[in-house]
Amino acid sequence: MNRSVQASPEQLRRIRSEIQRSRQDINNAARRINASLNSASKWQDPVRIQFEQDLKHALTALKKFDTDSEQLCATLEKKAQQLDTFLGKN
């Protein structure tokens, strides 16, 4: 059996950190967009209604990314821990 390792725990943790940072950035941006839209009380027309519906769909997709990426981060950390053990870093 080939026992070579093609990744390092540090690499996996860097990827996990980038995903976590991206999640935070995306969630912060979504909050800012919602706050801006809420403060645009003078904008009242059919375009706004359509925009709000489109935004709701986009935010639903972002929420799915948020949920999925949380699981991906957990998977990366688990694999990094396994590699630490395999490489005798525990």
PDB file of C-alpha atoms in Angstrom:
ATOM      1  CA  MET A   1       0.000   0.000   0.000  1.00  0.00           C
ATOM      2  CA  ASN A   2       1.285   3.460  -0.889  1.00  0.00           C
ATOM      3  CA  ARG A   3       1.605   5.492   2.307  1.00  0.00           C
ATOM      4  CA  SER A   4       2.631   8.801   0.747  1.00  0.00           C
ATOM      5  CA  VAL A   5       0.762  11.935   1.746  1.00  0.00           C
ATOM      6  CA  GLN A   6      -0.198  14.387  -0.974  1.00  0.00           C
ATOM      7  CA  ALA A   7      -1.301  17.217   1.319  1.00  0.00           C
ATOM      8  CA  SER A   8      -0.236  18.822   4.537  1.00  0.00           C
ATOM      9  CA  PRO A   9      -2.380  19.678   7.538  1.00  0.00           C
ATOM     10  CA  GLU A  10      -1.244  23.292   7.176  1.00  0.00           C
ATOM     11  CA  GLN A  11      -2.463  23.453   3.573  1.00  0.00           C
ATOM     12  CA  LEU A  12      -5.849  22.072   4.515  1.00  0.00           C
ATOM     13  CA  ARG A  13      -6.148  24.508   7.403  1.00  0.00           C
ATOM     14  CA  ARG A  14      -5.252  27.429   5.110  1.00  0.00           C
ATOM     15  CA  ILE A  15      -8.033  26.380   2.744  1.00  0.00           C
ATOM     16  CA  ARG A  16     -10.414  26.095   5.690  1.00  0.00           C
ATOM     17  CA  SER A  17      -9.392  29.566   6.886  1.00  0.00           C
ATOM     18  CA  GLU A  18     -10.004  31.049   3.435  1.00  0.00           C
ATOM     19  CA  ILE A  19     -13.447  29.475   3.310  1.00  0.00           C
ATOM     20  CA  GLN A  20     -14.253  30.820   6.778  1.00  0.00           C
ATOM     21  CA  ARG A  21     -13.002  34.296   5.836  1.00  0.00           C
ATOM     22  CA  SER A  22     -15.064  34.201   2.631  1.00  0.00           C
ATOM     23  CA  ARG A  23     -18.146  33.146   4.577  1.00  0.00           C
ATOM     24  CA  GLN A  24     -17.726  36.121   6.901  1.00  0.00           C
ATOM     25  CA  ASP A  25     -17.176  38.512   3.991  1.00  0.00           C
ATOM     26  CA  ILE A  26     -20.249  37.226   2.156  1.00  0.00           C
ATOM     27  CA  ASN A  27     -22.453  37.359   5.250  1.00  0.00           C
ATOM     28  CA  ASN A  28     -21.276  40.895   6.048  1.00  0.00           C
ATOM     29  CA  ALA A  29     -21.942  42.003   2.464  1.00  0.00           C
ATOM     30  CA  ALA A  30     -25.447  40.507   2.557  1.00  0.00           C
ATOM     31  CA  ARG A  31     -26.181  42.403   5.783  1.00  0.00           C
ATOM     32  CA  ARG A  32     -24.918  45.662   4.252  1.00  0.00           C
ATOM     33  CA  ILE A  33     -27.055  45.140   1.147  1.00  0.00           C
ATOM     34  CA  ASN A  34     -30.149  44.494   3.238  1.00  0.00           C
ATOM     35  CA  ALA A  35     -29.449  47.549   5.392  1.00  0.00           C
ATOM     36  CA  SER A  36     -29.019  49.716   2.293  1.00  0.00           C
ATOM     37  CA  LEU A  37     -32.228  48.416   0.785  1.00  0.00           C
ATOM     38  CA  ASN A  38     -34.116  48.983   4.025  1.00  0.00           C
ATOM     39  CA  SER A  39     -32.878  52.565   4.177  1.00  0.00           C
ATOM     40  CA  ALA A  40     -34.096  53.247   0.616  1.00  0.00           C
ATOM     41  CA  SER A  41     -37.631  53.918   1.799  1.00  0.00           C
ATOM     42  CA  LYS A  42     -38.290  56.398  -1.029  1.00  0.00           C
ATOM     43  CA  TRP A  43     -37.864  53.679  -3.644  1.00  0.00           C
ATOM     44  CA  GLN A  44     -41.368  52.295  -4.031  1.00  0.00           C
ATOM     45  CA  ASP A  45     -42.163  50.894  -7.466  1.00  0.00           C
ATOM     46  CA  PRO A  46     -42.552  47.540  -9.260  1.00  0.00           C
ATOM     47  CA  VAL A  47     -38.814  47.421  -9.985  1.00  0.00           C
ATOM     48  CA  ARG A  48     -38.090  47.404  -6.256  1.00  0.00           C
ATOM     49  CA  ILE A  49     -40.551  44.565  -5.719  1.00  0.00           C
ATOM     50  CA  GLN A  50     -38.850  42.507  -8.434  1.00  0.00           C
ATOM     51  CA  PHE A  51     -35.430  43.465  -7.082  1.00  0.00           C
ATOM     52  CA  GLU A  52     -36.391  42.314  -3.590  1.00  0.00           C
ATOM     53  CA  GLN A  53     -37.610  38.974  -4.966  1.00  0.00           C
ATOM     54  CA  ASP A  54     -34.397  38.514  -6.955  1.00  0.00           C
ATOM     55  CA  LEU A  55     -32.317  39.485  -3.946  1.00  0.00           C
ATOM     56  CA  LYS A  56     -34.197  37.000  -1.777  1.00  0.00           C
ATOM     57  CA  HIS A  57     -33.321  34.218  -4.249  1.00  0.00           C
ATOM     58  CA  ALA A  58     -29.679  35.293  -4.320  1.00  0.00           C
ATOM     59  CA  LEU A  59     -29.523  35.404  -0.517  1.00  0.00           C
ATOM     60  CA  THR A  60     -31.057  31.926  -0.363  1.00  0.00           C
ATOM     61  CA  ALA A  61     -28.207  30.674  -2.544  1.00  0.00           C
ATOM     62  CA  LEU A  62     -25.699  32.430  -0.289  1.00  0.00           C
ATOM     63  CA  LYS A  63     -27.290  30.809   2.765  1.00  0.00           C
ATOM     64  CA  LYS A  64     -26.841  27.412   1.114  1.00  0.00           C
ATOM     65  CA  PHE A  65     -23.177  28.238   0.493  1.00  0.00           C
ATOM     66  CA  ASP A  66     -22.862  29.279   4.139  1.00  0.00           C
ATOM     67  CA  THR A  67     -24.360  26.002   5.339  1.00  0.00           C
ATOM     68  CA  ASP A  68     -22.416  23.853   2.868  1.00  0.00           C
ATOM     69  CA  SER A  69     -19.129  25.618   3.542  1.00  0.00           C
ATOM     70  CA  GLU A  70     -19.528  25.035   7.269  1.00  0.00           C
ATOM     71  CA  GLN A  71     -19.572  21.299   6.554  1.00  0.00           C
ATOM     72  CA  LEU A  72     -16.628  21.637   4.174  1.00  0.00           C
ATOM     73  CA  CYS A  73     -14.617  23.380   6.885  1.00  0.00           C
ATOM     74  CA  ALA A  74     -15.388  20.580   9.318  1.00  0.00           C
ATOM     75  CA  THR A  75     -14.277  18.020   6.735  1.00  0.00           C
ATOM     76  CA  LEU A  76     -11.011  19.877   6.105  1.00  0.00           C
ATOM     77  CA  GLU A  77     -10.259  20.109   9.826  1.00  0.00           C
ATOM     78  CA  LYS A  78     -11.002  16.418  10.328  1.00  0.00           C
ATOM     79  CA  LYS A  79      -8.665  15.509   7.469  1.00  0.00           C
ATOM     80  CA  ALA A  80      -5.963  17.853   8.828  1.00  0.00           C
ATOM     81  CA  GLN A  81      -6.210  16.159  12.221  1.00  0.00           C
ATOM     82  CA  GLN A  82      -5.931  12.752  10.568  1.00  0.00           C
ATOM     83  CA  LEU A  83      -2.831  13.926   8.705  1.00  0.00           C
ATOM     84  CA  ASP A  84      -1.353  15.295  11.937  1.00  0.00           C
ATOM     85  CA  THR A  85      -1.787  11.853  13.483  1.00  0.00           C
ATOM     86  CA  PHE A  86      -0.411  10.074  10.425  1.00  0.00           C
ATOM     87  CA  LEU A  87       2.617  12.376  10.325  1.00  0.00           C
ATOM     88  CA  GLY A  88       3.180  12.038  14.088  1.00  0.00           C
ATOM     89  CA  LYS A  89       2.401  15.682  14.840  1.00  0.00           C
ATOM     90  CA  ASN A  90       0.067  14.937  17.755  1.00  0.00           C
TER      91      ASN A  90
END
